[in-house]
Coordinates of C-alpha atoms in Angstrom, one line a residue:
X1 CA 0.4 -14.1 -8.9
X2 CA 0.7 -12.3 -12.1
X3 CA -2.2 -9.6 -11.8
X4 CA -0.1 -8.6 -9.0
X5 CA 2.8 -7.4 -11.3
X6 CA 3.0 -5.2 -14.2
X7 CA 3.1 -7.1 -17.1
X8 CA 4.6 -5.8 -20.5
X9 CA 1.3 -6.4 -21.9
X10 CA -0.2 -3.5 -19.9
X11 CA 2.3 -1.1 -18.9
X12 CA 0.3 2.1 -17.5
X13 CA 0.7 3.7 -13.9
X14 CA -1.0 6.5 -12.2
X15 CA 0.6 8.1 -9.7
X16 CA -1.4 10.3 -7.2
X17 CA 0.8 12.9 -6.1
X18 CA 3.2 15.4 -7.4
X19 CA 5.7 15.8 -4.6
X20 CA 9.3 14.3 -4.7
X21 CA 7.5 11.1 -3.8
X22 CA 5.7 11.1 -7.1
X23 CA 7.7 13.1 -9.7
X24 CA 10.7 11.0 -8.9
X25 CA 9.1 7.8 -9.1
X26 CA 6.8 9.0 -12.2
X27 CA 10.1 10.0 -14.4
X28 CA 11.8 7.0 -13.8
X29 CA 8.8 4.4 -14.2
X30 CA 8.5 6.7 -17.7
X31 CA 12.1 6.2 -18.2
X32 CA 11.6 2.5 -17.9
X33 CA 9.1 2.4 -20.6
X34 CA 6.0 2.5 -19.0
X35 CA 2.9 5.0 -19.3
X36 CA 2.9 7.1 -16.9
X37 CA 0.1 9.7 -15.7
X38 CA 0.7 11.6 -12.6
X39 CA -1.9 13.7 -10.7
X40 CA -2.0 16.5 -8.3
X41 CA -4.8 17.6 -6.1
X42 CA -3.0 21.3 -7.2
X43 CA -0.7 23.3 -8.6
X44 CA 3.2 22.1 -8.7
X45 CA 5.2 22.6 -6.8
X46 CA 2.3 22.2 -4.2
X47 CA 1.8 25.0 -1.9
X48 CA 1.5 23.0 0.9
X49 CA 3.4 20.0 0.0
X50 CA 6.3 19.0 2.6
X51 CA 8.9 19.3 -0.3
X52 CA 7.8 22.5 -1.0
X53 CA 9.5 25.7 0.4
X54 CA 13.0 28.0 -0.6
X55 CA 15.3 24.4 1.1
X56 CA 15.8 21.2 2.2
X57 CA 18.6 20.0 4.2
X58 CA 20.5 17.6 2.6
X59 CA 22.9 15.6 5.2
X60 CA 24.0 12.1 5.9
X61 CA 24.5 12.8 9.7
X62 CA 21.7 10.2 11.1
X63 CA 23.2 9.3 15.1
X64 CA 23.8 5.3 14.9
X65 CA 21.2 4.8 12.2
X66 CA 24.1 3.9 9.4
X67 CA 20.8 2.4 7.0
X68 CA 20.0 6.3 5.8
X69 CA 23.7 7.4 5.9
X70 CA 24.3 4.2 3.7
X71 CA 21.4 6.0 1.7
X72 CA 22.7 9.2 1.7
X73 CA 25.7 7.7 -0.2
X74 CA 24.1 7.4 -3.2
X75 CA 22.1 10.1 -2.8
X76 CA 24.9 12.3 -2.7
X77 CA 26.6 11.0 -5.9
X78 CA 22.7 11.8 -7.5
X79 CA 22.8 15.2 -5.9
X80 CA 26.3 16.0 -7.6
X81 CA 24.8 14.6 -11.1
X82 CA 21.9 16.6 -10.7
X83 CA 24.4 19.6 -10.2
X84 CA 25.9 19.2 -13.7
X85 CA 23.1 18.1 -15.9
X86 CA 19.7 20.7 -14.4
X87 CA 20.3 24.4 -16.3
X88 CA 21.7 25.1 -13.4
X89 CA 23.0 23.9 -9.4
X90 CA 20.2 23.6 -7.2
X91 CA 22.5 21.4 -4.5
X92 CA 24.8 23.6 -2.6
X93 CA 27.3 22.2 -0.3
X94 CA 28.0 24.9 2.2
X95 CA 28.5 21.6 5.0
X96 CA 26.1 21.0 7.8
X97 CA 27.0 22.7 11.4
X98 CA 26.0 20.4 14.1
X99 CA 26.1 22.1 17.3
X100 CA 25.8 21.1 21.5
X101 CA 25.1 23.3 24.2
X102 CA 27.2 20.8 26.4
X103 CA 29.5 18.3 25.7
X104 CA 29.0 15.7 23.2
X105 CA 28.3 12.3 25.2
X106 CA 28.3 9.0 23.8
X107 CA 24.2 7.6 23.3
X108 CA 23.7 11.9 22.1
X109 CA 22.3 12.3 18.6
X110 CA 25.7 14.5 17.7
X111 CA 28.4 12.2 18.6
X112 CA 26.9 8.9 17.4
X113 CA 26.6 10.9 14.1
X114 CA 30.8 12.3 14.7
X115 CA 31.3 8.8 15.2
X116 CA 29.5 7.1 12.0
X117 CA 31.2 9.8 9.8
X118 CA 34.5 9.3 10.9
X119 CA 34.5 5.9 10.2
X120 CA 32.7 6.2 6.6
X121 CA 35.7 8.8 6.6
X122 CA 33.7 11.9 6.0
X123 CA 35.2 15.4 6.0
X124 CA 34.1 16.1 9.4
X125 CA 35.6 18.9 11.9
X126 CA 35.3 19.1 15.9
X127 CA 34.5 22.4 16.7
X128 CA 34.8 24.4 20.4
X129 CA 34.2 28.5 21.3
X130 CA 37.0 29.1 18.9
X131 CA 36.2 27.6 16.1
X132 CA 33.3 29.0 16.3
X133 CA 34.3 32.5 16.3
X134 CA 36.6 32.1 13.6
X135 CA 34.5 30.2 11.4
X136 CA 30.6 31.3 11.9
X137 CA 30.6 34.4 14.0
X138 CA 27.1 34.8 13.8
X139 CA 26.4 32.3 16.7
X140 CA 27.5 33.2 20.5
X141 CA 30.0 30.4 21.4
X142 CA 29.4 31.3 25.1
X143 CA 25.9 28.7 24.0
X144 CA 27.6 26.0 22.1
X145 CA 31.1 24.7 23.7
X146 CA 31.2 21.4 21.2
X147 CA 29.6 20.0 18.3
X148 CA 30.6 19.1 14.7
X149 CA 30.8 20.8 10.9
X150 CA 30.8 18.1 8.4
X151 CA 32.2 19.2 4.5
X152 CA 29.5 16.7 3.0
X153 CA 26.3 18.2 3.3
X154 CA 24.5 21.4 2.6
X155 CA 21.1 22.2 1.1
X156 CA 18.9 22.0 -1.9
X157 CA 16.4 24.5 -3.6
X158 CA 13.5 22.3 -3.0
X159 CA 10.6 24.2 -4.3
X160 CA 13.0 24.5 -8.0
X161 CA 14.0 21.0 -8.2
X162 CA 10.4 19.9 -7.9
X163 CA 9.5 22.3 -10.5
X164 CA 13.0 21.2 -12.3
X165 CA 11.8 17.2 -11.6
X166 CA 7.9 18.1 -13.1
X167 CA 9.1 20.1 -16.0
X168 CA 11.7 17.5 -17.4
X169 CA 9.1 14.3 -16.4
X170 CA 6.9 16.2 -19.0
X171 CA 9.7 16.8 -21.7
X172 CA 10.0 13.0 -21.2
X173 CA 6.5 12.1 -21.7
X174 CA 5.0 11.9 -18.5
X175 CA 0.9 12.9 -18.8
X176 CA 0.8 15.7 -15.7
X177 CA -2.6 16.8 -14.9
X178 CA -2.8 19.3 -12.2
X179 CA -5.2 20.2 -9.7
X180 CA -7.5 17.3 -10.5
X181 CA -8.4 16.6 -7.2
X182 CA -8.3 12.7 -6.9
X183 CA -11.5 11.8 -4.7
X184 CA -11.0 7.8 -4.3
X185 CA -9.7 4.7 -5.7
X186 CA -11.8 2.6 -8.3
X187 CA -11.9 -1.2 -8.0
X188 CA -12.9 -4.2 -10.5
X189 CA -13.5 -7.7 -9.4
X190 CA -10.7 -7.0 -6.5
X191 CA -8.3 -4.9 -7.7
X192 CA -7.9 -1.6 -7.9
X193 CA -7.5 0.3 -11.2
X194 CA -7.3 3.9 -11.1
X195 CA -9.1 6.7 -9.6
X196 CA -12.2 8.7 -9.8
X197 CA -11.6 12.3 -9.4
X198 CA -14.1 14.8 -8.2
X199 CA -15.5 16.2 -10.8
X200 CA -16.5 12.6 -11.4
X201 CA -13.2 11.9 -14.3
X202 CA -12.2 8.5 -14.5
X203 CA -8.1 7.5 -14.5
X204 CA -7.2 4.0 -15.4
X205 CA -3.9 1.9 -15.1
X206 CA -2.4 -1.7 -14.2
X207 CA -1.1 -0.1 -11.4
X208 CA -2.3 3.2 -8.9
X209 CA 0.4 4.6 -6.9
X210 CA -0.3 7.0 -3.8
X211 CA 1.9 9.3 -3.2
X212 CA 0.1 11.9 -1.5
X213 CA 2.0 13.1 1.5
X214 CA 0.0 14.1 4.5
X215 CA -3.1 13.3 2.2
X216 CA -2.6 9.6 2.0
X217 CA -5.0 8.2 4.0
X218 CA -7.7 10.0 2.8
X219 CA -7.5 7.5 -0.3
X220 CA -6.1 4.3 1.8
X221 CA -7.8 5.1 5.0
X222 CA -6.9 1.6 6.5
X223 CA -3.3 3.5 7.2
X224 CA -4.6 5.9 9.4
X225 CA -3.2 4.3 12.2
X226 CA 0.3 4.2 10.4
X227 CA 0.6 7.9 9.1
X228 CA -1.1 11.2 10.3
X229 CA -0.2 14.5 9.1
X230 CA 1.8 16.8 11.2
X231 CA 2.0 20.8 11.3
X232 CA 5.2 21.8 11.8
X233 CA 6.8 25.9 11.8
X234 CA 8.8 27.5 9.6
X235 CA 9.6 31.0 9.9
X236 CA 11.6 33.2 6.9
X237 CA 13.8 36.2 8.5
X238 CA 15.4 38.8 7.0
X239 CA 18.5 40.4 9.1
X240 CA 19.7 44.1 8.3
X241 CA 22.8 42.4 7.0
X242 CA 22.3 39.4 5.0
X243 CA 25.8 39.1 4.2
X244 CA 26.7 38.3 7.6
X245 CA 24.8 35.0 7.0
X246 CA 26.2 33.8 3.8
X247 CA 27.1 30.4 3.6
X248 CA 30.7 30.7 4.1
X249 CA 30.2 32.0 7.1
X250 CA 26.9 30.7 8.3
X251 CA 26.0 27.3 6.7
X252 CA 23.1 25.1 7.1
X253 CA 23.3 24.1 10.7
X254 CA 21.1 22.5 14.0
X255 CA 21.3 23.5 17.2
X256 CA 21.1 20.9 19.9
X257 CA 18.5 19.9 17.5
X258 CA 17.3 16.2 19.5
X259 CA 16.8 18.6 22.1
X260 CA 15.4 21.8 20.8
X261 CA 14.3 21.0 17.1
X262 CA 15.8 24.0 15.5
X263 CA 17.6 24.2 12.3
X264 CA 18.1 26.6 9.8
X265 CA 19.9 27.6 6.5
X266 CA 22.7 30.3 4.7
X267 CA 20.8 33.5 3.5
X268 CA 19.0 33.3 0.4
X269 CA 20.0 35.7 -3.1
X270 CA 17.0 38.2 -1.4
X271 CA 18.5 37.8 1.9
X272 CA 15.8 35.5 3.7
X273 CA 17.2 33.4 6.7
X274 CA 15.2 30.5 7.1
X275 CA 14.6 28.9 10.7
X276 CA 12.6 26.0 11.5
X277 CA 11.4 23.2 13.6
X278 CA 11.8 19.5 13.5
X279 CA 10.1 18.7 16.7
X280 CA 6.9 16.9 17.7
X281 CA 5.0 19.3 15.7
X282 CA 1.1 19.7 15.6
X283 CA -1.4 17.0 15.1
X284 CA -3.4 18.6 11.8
X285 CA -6.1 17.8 9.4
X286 CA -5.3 18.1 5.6
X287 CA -8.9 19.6 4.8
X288 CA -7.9 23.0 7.6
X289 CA -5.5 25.6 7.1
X290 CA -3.1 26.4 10.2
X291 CA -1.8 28.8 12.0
X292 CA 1.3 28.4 13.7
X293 CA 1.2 29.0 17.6
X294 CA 2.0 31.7 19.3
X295 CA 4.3 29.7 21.4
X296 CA 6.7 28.8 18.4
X297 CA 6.9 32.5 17.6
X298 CA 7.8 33.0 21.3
X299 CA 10.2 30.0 21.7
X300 CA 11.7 31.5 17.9
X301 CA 13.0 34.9 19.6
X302 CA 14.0 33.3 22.6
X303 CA 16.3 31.0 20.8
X304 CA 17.4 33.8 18.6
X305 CA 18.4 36.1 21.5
X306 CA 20.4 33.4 23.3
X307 CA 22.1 31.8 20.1
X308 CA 22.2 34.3 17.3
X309 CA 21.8 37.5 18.7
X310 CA 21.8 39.2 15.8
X311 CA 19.1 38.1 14.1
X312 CA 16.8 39.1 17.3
X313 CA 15.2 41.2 16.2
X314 CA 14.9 40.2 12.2
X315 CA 11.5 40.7 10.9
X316 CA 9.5 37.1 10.1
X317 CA 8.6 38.1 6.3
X318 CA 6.8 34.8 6.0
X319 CA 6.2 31.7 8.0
X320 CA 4.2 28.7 6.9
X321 CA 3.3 25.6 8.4
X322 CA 5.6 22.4 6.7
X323 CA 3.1 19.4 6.7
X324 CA 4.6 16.2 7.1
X325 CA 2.9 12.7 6.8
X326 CA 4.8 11.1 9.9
X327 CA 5.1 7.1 9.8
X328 CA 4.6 5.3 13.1
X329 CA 8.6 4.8 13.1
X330 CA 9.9 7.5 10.8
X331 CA 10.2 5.1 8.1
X332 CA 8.8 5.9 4.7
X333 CA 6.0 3.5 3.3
X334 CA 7.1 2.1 -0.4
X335 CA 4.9 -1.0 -0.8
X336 CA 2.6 -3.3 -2.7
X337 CA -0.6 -3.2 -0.9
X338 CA -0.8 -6.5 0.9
X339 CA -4.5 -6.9 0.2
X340 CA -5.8 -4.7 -2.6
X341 CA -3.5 -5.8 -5.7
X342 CA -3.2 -3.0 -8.5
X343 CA -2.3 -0.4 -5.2
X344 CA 1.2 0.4 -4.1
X345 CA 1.8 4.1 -1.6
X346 CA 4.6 5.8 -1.6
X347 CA 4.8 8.1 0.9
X348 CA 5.7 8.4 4.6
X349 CA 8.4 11.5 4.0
X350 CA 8.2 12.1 8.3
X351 CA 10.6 15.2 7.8
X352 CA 13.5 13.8 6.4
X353 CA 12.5 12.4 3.1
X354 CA 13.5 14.9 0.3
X355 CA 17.2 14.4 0.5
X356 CA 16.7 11.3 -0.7
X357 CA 15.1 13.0 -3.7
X358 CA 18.0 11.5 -6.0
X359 CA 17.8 7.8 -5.4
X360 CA 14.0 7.8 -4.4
X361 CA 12.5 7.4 -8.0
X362 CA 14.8 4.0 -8.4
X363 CA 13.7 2.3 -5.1
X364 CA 9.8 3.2 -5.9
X365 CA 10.3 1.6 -9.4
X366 CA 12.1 -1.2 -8.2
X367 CA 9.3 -2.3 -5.6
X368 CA 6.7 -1.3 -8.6
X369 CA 8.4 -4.0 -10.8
X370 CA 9.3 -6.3 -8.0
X371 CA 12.9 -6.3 -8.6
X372 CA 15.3 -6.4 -5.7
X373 CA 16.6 -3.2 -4.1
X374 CA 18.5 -3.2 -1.0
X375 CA 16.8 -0.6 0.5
X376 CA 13.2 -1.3 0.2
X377 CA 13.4 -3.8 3.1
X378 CA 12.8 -0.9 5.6
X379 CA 10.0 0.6 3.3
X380 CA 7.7 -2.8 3.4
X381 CA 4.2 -2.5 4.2
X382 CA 4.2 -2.7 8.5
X383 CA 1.5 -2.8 11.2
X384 CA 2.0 0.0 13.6
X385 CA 4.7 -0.7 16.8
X386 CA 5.5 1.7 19.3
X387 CA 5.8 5.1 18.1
X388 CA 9.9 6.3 17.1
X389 CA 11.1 8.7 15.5
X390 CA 14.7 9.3 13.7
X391 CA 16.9 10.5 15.4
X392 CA 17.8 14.4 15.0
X393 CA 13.8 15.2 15.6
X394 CA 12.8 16.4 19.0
X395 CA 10.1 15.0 20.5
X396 CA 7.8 15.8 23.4

């Protein structure tokens, strides 16, 4: 039907949602000529946003699941053009350390992701006890006998390429309006078009895109039973010797991490070490702030003492509670609404969205304008199955 595409005749989006969800796909819907006005319920980067903190993990390492590594691909080549045109790098590729408290076994989350790079022909490395010692002496090799380090991979300055995303969507003419608290969607014989915000302001456009994070389904409550918003820990350290934990020497890395749900990331320019948990996480409301349980700050220094003794006894400087909007399946949501024409979401990050930061914008756009991509197949609009996740999160 044509009122269900954006015509040339009335090219104006809202997007609802300034995370890399939104920012990415605002710029490049701007970039393709339309009018594009994003809003934020706050400030960007948002405090509390999922792609929000010091880093992201950027990896392509995904067990059998060769549809994100394929992903990853391109979302590499975006990471290393990002590299050369923002002021300045905000992708580092220290590698990714994947390590195994036994022996890697065929069906395990590590060796189906050995086994995926070697055949794309990724710089990957077996590692053992030695290797270990030689290479990232921080970590007691008596714990981790086998595992991988893979060249291709590393982390991104999340918080500054939001911030570096916002800043340059406005330079391009993107209308940014933040903390406008969007309250619900407006509709007109049908369709949606736009969005009232709460101190009753009225946003208009051919098409409303939510991309909300964790605070989805507070506008498009009918996919409650397909996202919810999970608390999950992450705790900044800072070790008496930073420079022990430099990425040369300690780079971005898991640990058993299907098993255990610790990860963790090279010491940042003031020395922070950041640890945290991609496990089953916390069921949360968006409208309550959390605390994170004692038991994570328990199962934290147990961890440290038995795997990186060293940073035992570092001091948690900060911690802070990462909210994702976890997807039924672990897939992200980019989709027309089925029903309610004039409405697309965007959203559906469940942990591992942000690396895709690069190559997001394009797919969102794509499914905006109906054009083909060959990843949005796995984004469609989906009634809830059994509940999955991907495969590097430990789950409960």
């Amino acid at each position: 039907m044509e009122d269900e595409h954006i015509t040339s005749e009335s090219r104006t989006v809202l997007v609802i949602g300034g995370g890399i969800f939104g920012v990415s796909a605002s710029l490049e819907l701007r970039r393709r000529g339309y009018e594009v006005t994003l809003l934020d319920r706050g400030t960007l980067p948002h405090p509390q946003a999922s792609s929000t903190d010091i880093t992201k993990m950027i990896r392509g390492d995904y067990g059998p699941d060769t549809f994100y590594t394929d992903l990853m691909d391109e979302s590499f080549i975006g990471w290393d053009m990002w590299n050369k045109i923002f002021p300045r790098a905000l992708y580092h590729e220290t590698g990714f350390l994947l390590l195994m408290r036994e022996a890697m076994r065929p069906g395990s989350f590590e060796m189906e992701s050995l086994q995926v790079m070697q055949k794309k022909q990724y710089p990957v490395v077996r590692i053992d006890r030695r290797w270990l010692q030689a290479h990232a002496p921080a970590w007691n090799p008596d714990m981790y006998p086998d595992g991988y380090y893979n060249v291709r991979g590393g982390w991104a300055e999340s918080g500054h390429v939001v911030a570096q995303l916002v800043a340059t969507a406005r330079h391009e003419g993107v209308r940014i309006l933040e903390q406008a608290h969007p309250k619900k969607l407006v509709e007109k014989s049908g369709r949606v078009t736009g969005i009232v915000a709460a101190d009753g302001a009225v946003f208009r456009a051919s098409l409303t895109i939510v991309a909300a994070g964790a605070w989805t389904t507070e506008l498009v409550p009918e996919l409650s039973d397909c996202l919810r918003p999970t608390a999950q820990p992450v705790f900044h350290l800072l070790p008496k010797n930073p420079f022990a934990f430099r990425g040369e020497v300690f780079p971005g890395w898991s640990a058993d991490i299907s098993k255990t749900g610790w990860y963790g990331f090279p010491a940042q320019p003031d020395g922070v070490v950041k640890i945290a948990n991609h496990g089953s996480g916390i069921a949360h409301t968006t409208d309550t702030a959390a605390a994170i349980p004692e038991r994570y700050h328990t199962a934290l220094r147990q961890f440290l003492s038995e795997s990186i003794p060293s940073l035992k006894d570092a001091p948690v400087v900060k911690s802070r509670i990462c909210l994702y909007c976890d997807s039924w399946d672990g897939d992200f949501y980019i989709d027309h609404h089925p029903t309610r024409p004039g409405l697309m979401v965007a959203t559906g990050g469940s942990g591992h969205g942000f690396k895709f930061a690069p190559v997001l914008g394009s797919i969102i756009a794509d499914v905006a304008e109906h054009l083909p991509n060959r990843f949005a197949h796995r984004f469609r609009w989906r009634e809830p199955g059994d509940h999955k996740y991907e495969a590097a999160r430990a789950v409960t």
